[in-house]
mmCIF file of C-alpha atoms and ligand atoms in Angstrom:
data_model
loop_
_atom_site.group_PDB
_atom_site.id
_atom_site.type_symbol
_atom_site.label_atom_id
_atom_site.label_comp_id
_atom_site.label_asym_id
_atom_site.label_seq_id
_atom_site.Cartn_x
_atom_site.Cartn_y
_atom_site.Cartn_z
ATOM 1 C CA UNK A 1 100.113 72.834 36.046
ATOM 2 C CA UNK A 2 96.831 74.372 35.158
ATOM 3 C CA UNK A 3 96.235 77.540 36.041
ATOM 4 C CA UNK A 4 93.723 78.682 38.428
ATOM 5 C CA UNK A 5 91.195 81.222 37.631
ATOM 6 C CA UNK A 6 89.119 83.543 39.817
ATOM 7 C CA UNK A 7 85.260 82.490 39.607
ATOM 8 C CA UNK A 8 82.567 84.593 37.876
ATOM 9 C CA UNK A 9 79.907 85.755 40.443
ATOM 10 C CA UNK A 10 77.583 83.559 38.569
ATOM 11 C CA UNK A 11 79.182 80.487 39.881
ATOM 12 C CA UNK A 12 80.197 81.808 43.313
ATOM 13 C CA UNK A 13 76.690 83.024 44.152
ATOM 14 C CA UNK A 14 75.675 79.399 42.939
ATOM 15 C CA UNK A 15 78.463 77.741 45.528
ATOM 16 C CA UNK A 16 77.371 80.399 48.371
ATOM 17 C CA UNK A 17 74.448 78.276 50.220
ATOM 18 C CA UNK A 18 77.057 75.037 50.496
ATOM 19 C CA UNK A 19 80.058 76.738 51.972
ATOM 20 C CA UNK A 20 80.378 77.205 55.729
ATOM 21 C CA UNK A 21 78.934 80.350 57.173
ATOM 22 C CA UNK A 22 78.667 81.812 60.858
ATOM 23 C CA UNK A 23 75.255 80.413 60.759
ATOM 24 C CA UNK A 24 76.222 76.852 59.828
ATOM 25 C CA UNK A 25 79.361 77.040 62.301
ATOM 26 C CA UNK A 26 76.940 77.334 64.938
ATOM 27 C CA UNK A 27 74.579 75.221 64.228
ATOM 28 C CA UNK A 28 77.007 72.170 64.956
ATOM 29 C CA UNK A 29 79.405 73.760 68.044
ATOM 30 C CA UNK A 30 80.921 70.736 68.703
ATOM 31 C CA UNK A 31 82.817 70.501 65.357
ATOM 32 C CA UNK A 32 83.437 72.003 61.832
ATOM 33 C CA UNK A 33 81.169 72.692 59.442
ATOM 34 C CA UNK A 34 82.395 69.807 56.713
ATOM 35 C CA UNK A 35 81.955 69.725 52.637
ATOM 36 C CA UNK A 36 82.703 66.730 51.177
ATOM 37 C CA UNK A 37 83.535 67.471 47.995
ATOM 38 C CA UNK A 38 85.511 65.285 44.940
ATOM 39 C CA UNK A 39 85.338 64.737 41.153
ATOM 40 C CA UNK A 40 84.059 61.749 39.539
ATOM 41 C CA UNK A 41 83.707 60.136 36.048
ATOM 42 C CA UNK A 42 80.156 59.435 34.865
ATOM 43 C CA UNK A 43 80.912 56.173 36.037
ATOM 44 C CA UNK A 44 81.505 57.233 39.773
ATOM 45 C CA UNK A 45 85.539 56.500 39.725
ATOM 46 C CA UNK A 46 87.944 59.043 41.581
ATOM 47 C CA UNK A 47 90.778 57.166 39.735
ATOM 48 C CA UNK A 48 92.077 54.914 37.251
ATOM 49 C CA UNK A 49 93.420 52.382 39.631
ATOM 50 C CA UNK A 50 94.179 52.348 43.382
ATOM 51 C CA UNK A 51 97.123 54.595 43.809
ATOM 52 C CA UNK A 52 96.607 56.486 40.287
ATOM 53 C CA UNK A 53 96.707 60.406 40.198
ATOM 54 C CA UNK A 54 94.140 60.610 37.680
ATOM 55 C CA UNK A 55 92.987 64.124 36.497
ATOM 56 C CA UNK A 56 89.287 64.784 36.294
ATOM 57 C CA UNK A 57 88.499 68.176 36.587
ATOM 58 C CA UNK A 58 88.966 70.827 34.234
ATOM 59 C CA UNK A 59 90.706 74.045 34.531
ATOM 60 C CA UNK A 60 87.258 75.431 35.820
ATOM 61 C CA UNK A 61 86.476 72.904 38.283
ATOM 62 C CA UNK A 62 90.036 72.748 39.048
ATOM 63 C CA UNK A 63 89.717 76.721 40.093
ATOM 64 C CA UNK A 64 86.248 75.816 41.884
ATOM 65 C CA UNK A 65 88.264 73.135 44.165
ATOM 66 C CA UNK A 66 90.568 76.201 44.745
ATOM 67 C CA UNK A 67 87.727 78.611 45.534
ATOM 68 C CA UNK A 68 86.622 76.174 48.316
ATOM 69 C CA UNK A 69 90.010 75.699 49.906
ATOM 70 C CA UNK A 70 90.219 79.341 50.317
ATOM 71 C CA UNK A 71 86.765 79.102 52.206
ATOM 72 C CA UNK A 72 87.694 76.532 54.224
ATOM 73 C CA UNK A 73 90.130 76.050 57.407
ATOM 74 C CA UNK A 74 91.295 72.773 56.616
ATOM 75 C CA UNK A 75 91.554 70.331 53.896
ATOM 76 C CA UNK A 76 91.728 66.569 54.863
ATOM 77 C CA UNK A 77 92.403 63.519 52.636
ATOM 78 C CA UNK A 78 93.228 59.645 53.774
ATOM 79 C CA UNK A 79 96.791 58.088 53.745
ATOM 80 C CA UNK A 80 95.489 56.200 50.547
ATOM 81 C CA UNK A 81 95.390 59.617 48.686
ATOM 82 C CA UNK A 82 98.506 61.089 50.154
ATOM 83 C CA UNK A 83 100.528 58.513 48.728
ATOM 84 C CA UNK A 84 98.825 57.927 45.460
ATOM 85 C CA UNK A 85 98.938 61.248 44.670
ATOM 86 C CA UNK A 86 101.846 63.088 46.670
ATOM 87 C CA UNK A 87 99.216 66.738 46.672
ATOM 88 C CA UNK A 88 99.873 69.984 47.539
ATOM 89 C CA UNK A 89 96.800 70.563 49.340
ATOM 90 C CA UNK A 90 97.607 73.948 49.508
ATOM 91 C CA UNK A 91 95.497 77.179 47.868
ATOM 92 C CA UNK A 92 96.515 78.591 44.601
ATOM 93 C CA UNK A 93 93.777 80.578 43.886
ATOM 94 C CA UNK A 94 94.180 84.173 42.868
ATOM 95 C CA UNK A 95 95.624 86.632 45.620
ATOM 96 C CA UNK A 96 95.405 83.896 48.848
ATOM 97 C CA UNK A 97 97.965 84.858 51.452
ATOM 98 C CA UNK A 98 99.903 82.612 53.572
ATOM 99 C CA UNK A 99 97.061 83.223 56.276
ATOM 100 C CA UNK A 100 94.137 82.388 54.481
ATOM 101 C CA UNK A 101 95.679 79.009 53.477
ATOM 102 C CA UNK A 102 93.706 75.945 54.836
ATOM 103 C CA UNK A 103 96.142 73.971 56.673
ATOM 104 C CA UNK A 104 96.081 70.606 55.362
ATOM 105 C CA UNK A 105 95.131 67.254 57.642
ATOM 106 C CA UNK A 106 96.361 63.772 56.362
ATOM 107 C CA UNK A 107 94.228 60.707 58.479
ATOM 108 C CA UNK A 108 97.117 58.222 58.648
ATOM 109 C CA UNK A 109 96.990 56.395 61.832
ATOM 110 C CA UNK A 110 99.373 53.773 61.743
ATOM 111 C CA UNK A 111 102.052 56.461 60.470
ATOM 112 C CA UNK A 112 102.507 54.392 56.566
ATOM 113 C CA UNK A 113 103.010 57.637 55.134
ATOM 114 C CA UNK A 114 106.696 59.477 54.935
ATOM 115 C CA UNK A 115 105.746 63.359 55.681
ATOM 116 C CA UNK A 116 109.204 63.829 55.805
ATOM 117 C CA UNK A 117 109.515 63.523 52.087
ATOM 118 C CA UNK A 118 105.731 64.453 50.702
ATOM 119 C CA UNK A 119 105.447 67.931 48.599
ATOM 120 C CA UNK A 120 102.916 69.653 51.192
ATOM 121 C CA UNK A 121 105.623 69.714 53.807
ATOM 122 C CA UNK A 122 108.035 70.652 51.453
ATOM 123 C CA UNK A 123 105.488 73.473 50.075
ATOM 124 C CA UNK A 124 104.861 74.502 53.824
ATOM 125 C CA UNK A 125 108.707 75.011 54.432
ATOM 126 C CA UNK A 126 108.415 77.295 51.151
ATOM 127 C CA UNK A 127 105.729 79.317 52.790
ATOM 128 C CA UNK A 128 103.350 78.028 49.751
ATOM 129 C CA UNK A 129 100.821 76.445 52.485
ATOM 130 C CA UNK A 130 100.660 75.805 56.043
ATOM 131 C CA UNK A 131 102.263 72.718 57.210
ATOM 132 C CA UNK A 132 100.238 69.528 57.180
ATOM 133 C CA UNK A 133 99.191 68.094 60.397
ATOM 134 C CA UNK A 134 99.159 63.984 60.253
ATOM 135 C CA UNK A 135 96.432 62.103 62.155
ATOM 136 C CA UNK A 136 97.555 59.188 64.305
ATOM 137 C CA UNK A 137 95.748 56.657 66.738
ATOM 138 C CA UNK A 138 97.381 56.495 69.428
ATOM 139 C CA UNK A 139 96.100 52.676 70.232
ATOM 140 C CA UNK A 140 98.562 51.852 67.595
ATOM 141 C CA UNK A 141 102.118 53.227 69.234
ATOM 142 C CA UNK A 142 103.726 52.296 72.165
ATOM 143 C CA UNK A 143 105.335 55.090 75.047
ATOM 144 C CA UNK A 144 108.787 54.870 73.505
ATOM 145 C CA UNK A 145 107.323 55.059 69.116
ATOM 146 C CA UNK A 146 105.403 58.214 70.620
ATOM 147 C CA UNK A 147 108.295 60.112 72.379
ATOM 148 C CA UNK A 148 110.587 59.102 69.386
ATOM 149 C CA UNK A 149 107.741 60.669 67.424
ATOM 150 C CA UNK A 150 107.080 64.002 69.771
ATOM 151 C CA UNK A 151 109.300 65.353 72.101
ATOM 152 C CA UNK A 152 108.513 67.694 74.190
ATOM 153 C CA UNK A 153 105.804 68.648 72.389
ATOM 154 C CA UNK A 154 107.775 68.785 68.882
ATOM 155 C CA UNK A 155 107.531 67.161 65.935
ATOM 156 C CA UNK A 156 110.251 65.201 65.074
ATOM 157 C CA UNK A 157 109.633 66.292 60.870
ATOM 158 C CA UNK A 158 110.234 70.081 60.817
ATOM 159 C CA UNK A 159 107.129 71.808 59.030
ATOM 160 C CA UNK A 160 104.945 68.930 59.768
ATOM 161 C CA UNK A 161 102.444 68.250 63.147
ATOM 162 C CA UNK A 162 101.574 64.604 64.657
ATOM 163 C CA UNK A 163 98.355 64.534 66.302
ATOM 164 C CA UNK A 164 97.786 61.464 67.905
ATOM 165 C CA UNK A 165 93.761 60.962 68.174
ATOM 166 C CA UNK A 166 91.982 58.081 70.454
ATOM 167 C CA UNK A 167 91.309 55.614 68.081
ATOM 168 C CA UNK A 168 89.986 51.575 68.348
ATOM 169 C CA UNK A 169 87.732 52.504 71.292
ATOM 170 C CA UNK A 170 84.164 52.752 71.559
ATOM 171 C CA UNK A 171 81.705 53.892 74.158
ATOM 172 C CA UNK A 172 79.187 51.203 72.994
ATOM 173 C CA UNK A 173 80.804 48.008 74.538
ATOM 174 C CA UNK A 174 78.354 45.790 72.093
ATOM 175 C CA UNK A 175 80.794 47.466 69.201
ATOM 176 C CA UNK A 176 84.036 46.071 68.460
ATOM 177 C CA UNK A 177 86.730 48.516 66.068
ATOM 178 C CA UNK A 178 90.356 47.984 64.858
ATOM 179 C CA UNK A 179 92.773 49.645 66.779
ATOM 180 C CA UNK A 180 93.196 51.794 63.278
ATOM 181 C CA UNK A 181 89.782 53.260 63.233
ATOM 182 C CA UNK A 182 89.069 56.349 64.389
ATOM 183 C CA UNK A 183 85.705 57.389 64.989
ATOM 184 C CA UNK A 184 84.929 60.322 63.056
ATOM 185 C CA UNK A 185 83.106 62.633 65.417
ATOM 186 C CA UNK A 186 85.670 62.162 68.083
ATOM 187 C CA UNK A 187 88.199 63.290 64.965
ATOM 188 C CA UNK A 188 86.139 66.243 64.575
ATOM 189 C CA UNK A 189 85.944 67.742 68.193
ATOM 190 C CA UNK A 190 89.675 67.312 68.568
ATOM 191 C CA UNK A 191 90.050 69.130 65.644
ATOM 192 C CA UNK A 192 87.890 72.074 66.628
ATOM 193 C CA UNK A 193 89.249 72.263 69.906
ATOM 194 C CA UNK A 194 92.131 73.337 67.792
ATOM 195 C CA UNK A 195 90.355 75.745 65.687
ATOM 196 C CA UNK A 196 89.199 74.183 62.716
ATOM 197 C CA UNK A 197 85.974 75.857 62.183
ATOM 198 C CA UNK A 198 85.039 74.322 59.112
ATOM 199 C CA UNK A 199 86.763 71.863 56.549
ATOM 200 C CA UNK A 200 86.809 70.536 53.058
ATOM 201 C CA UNK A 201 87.380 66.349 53.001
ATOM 202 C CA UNK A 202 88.636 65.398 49.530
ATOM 203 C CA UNK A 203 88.700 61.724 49.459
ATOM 204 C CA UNK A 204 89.858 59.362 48.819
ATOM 205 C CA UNK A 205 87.008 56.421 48.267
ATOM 206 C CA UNK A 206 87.245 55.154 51.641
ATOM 207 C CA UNK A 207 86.660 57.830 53.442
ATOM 208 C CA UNK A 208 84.294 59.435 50.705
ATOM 209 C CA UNK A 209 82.281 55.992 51.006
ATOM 210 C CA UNK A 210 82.389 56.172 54.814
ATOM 211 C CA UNK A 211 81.250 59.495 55.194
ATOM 212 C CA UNK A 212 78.262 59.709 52.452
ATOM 213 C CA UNK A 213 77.112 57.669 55.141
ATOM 214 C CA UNK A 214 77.418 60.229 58.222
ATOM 215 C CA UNK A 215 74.866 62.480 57.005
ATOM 216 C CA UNK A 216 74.776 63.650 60.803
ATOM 217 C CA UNK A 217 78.355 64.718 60.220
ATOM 218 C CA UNK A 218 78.708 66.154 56.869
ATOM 219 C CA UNK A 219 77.344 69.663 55.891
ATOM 220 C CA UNK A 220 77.131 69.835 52.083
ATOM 221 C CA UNK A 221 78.323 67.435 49.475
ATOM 222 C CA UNK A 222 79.908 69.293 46.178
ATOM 223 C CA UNK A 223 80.957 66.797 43.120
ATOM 224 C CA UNK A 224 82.402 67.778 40.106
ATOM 225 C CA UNK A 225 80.806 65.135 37.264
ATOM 226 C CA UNK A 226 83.549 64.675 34.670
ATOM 227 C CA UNK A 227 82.488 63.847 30.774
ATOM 228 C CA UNK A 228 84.575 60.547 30.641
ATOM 229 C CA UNK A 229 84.272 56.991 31.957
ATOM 230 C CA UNK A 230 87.220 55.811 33.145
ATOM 231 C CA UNK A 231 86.284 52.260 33.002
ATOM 232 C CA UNK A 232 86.414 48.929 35.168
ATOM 233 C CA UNK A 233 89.176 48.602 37.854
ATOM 234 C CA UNK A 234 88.930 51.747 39.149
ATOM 235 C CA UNK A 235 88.476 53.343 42.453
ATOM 236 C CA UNK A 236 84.841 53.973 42.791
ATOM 237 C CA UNK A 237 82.295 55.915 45.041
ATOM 238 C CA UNK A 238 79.784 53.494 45.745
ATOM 239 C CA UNK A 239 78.875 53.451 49.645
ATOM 240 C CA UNK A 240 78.047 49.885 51.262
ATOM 241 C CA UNK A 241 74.816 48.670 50.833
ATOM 242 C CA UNK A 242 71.978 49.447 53.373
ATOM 243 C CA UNK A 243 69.128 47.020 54.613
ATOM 244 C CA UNK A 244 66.065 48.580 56.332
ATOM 245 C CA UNK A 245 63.305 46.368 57.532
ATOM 246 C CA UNK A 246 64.636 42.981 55.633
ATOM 247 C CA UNK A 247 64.581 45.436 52.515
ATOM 248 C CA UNK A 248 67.736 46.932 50.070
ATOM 249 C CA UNK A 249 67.354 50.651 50.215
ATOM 250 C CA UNK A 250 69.438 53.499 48.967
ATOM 251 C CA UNK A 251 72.990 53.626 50.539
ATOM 252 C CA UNK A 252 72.570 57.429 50.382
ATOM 253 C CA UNK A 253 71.039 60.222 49.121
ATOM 254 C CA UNK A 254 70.812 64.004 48.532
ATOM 255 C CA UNK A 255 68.672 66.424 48.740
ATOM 256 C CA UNK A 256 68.400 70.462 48.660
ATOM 257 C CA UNK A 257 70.376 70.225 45.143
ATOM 258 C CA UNK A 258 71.692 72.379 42.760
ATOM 259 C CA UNK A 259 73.091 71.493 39.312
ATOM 260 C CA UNK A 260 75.159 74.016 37.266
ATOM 261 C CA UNK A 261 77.806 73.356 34.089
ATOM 262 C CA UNK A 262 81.566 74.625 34.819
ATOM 263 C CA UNK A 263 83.254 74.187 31.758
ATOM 264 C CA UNK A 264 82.920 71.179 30.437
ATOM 265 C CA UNK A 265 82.016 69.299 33.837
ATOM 266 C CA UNK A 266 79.160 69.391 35.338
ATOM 267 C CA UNK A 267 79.089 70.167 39.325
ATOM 268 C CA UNK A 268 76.247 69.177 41.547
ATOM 269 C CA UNK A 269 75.502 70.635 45.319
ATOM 270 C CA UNK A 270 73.437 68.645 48.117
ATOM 271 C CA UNK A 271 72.701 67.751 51.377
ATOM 272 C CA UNK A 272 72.741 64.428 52.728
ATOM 273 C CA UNK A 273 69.460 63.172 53.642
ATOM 274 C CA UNK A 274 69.509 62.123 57.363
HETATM 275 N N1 LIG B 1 89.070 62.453 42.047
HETATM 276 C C1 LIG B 1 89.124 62.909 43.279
HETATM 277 O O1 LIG B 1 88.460 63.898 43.627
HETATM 278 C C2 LIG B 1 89.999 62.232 44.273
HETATM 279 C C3 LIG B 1 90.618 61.050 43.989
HETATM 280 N N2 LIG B 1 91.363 60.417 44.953
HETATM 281 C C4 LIG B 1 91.919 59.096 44.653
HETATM 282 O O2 LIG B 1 91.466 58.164 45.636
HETATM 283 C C5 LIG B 1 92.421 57.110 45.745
HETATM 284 C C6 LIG B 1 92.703 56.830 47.208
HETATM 285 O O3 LIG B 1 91.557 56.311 47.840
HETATM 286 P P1 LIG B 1 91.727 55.207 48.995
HETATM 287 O O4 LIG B 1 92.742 54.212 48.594
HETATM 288 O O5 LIG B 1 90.382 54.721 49.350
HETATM 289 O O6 LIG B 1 92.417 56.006 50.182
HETATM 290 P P2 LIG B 1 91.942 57.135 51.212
HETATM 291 O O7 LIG B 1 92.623 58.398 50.843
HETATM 292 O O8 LIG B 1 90.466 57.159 51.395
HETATM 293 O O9 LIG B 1 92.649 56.623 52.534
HETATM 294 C C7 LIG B 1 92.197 55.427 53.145
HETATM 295 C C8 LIG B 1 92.915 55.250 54.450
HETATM 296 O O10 LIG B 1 92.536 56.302 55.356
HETATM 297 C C9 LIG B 1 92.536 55.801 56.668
HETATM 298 N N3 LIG B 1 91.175 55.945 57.233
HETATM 299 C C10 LIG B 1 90.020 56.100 56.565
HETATM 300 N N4 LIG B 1 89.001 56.205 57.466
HETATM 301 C C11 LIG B 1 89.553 56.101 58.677
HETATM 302 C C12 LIG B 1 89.037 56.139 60.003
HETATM 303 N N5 LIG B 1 87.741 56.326 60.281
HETATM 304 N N6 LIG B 1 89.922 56.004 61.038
HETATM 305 C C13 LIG B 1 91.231 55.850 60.802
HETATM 306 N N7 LIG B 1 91.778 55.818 59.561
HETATM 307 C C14 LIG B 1 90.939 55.944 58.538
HETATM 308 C C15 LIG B 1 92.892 54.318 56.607
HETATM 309 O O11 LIG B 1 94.275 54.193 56.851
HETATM 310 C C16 LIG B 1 92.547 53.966 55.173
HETATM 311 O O12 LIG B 1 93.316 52.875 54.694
HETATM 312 C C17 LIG B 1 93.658 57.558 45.007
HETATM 313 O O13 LIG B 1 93.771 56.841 43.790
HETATM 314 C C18 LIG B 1 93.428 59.036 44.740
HETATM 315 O O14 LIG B 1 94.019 59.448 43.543
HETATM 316 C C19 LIG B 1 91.513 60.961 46.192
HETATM 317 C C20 LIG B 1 90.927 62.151 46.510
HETATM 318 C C21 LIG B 1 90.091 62.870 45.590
HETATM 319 N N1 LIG B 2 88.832 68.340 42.424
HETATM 320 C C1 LIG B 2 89.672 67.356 42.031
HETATM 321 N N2 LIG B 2 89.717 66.993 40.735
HETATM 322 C C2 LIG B 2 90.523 66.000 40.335
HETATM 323 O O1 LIG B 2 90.531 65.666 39.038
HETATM 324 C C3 LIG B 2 91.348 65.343 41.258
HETATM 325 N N3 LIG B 2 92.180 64.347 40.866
HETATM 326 C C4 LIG B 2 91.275 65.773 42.610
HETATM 327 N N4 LIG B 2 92.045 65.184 43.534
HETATM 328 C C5 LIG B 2 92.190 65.753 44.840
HETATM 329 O O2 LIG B 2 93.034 66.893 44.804
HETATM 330 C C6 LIG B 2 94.290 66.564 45.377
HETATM 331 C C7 LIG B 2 95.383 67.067 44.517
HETATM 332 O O3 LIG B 2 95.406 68.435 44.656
HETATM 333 P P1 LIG B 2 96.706 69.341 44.471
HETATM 334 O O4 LIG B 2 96.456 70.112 43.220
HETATM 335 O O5 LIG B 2 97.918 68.458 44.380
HETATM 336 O O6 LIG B 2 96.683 70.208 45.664
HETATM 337 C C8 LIG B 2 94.325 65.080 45.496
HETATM 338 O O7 LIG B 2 95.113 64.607 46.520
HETATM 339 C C9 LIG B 2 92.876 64.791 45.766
HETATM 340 O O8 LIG B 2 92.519 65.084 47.091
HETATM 341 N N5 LIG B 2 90.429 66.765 42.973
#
């Protein structure tokens, strides 16, 4: 496992306007301040294949990623991820205590994923982490799945939270959604009505492709550029296309950047332009 290395001040000063901040948890009091943040391949893949761990970052990068979990609340990643890869989502960098570890969020809302068995609950039950909370919609369960699920209140995996969210409604009748979508800014209130203040969303492509286009929702983007092109097939960050006026424009862009090398990668900061 590579190790993780405290940050020279060079490269946290250069992170500092990106991460969350009292001023940037106000500014949005309705929900946390979010980073979406991944590494790529100079050909914009997150991974081999679908449901390939693939290793991009470096041991610097790797420590960065670290850095930012121990800034952040919360981590969250999509059921895709949490079964390709089987994380830890937990902090490692150098002197984080059990208190100052983000407590990790898994969107999975028609429950495909087995918690039960995943490393981050068994982590959390080793005090290494906190104990992932998994992200259900409840349009998707019946009375009797969700008190076999919860009772009382309880989960029925030790070390591990359900949280059943509204999901395949819409206030816009005009707008039809799947039962298994869950709008994202409904997500994010329910999640700081429980005290997420701000949180880092790690991927995987769907939601990364999703969200690049929430720039209404989504704080700072930090992506760590890996020397290597891993080639067709895999899964790539590319956000749908966009029409404006009859016209193809730019699914998405940034702005308010900053560029700087870590390593061998190189890792570049942004806003999304609204
Ligand atoms: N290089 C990197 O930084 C990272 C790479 N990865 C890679 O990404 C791949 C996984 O990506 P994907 O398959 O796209 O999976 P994903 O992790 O994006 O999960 C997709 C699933 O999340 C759920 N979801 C997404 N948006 C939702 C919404 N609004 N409401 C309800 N549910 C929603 C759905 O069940 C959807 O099928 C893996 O190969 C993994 O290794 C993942 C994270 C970071
Ligand atoms: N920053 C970064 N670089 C890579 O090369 C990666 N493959 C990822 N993946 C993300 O990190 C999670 C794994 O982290 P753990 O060390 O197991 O906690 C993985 O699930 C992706 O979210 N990230």
């Amino acid at each position: 496992m590579t190790e993780i290395s405290e940050l020279p001040d060079a490269a946290k000063d250069f992170l500092l306007p990106y991460l969350p901040s009292r001023d940037t948890i106000l500014a949005a009091p309705n929900r946390p301040h979010i980073t979406l943040t991944y590494a790529c391949s100079l050909d914009s893949m997150i991974s081999l294949a679908p449901g390939v761990r693939t290793t991009l970052s470096g041991p610097e990068t790797k420590s960065m990623t670290h850095y930012l979990r121990l800034k952040h609340d919360a981590i969250l990643v999509g059921v895709g991820t949490a079964i390709a890869d089987d994380p830890s989502l937990n902090c490692r960098y150098p002197g984080v205590s059990r208190d100052t570890q983000p407590r990790p969020f898994i969107l999975d809302p028609s429950a495909r994923w087995n918690v039960a068995d995943s490393k981050v609950r068994r982590l959390a039950s080793e005090r290494e982490g906190k104990s992932p909370s998994v992200i259900h919609s409840d349009a998707l369960f019946s009375e009797e799945q969700l008190d076999a699920m919860t009772s009382e209140g309880e989960s029925d995996v030790p070390n591990a939270e359900r949280v059943f969210v509204r999901g395949g409604h819409s206030t816009d009748s005009s707008v039809t959604v799947q039962p298994r979508h869950i709008d994202w800014l409904d997500l994010l209130r329910v999640l700081k009505r429980r005290g997420v203040n701000s949180m880092m969303i790690e991927g995987g492509a769907t939601i990364i492709n999703d969200l690049l286009q929430h720039p209404d929702l989504v704080d700072s983007v930090i992506i760590t550029i890996a020397p290597t092109w891993l080639g067709q097939g895999g899964v790539t960050i590319s956000p749908s296309p966009q029409v404006k006026n009859g016209e193809r424009v730019n699914a998405a862009n940034l702005h308010q950047t900053s560029w700087r090398q870590f390593g061998s990668d190189a890792v570049l900061c942004g806003r999304l332009t609204r």
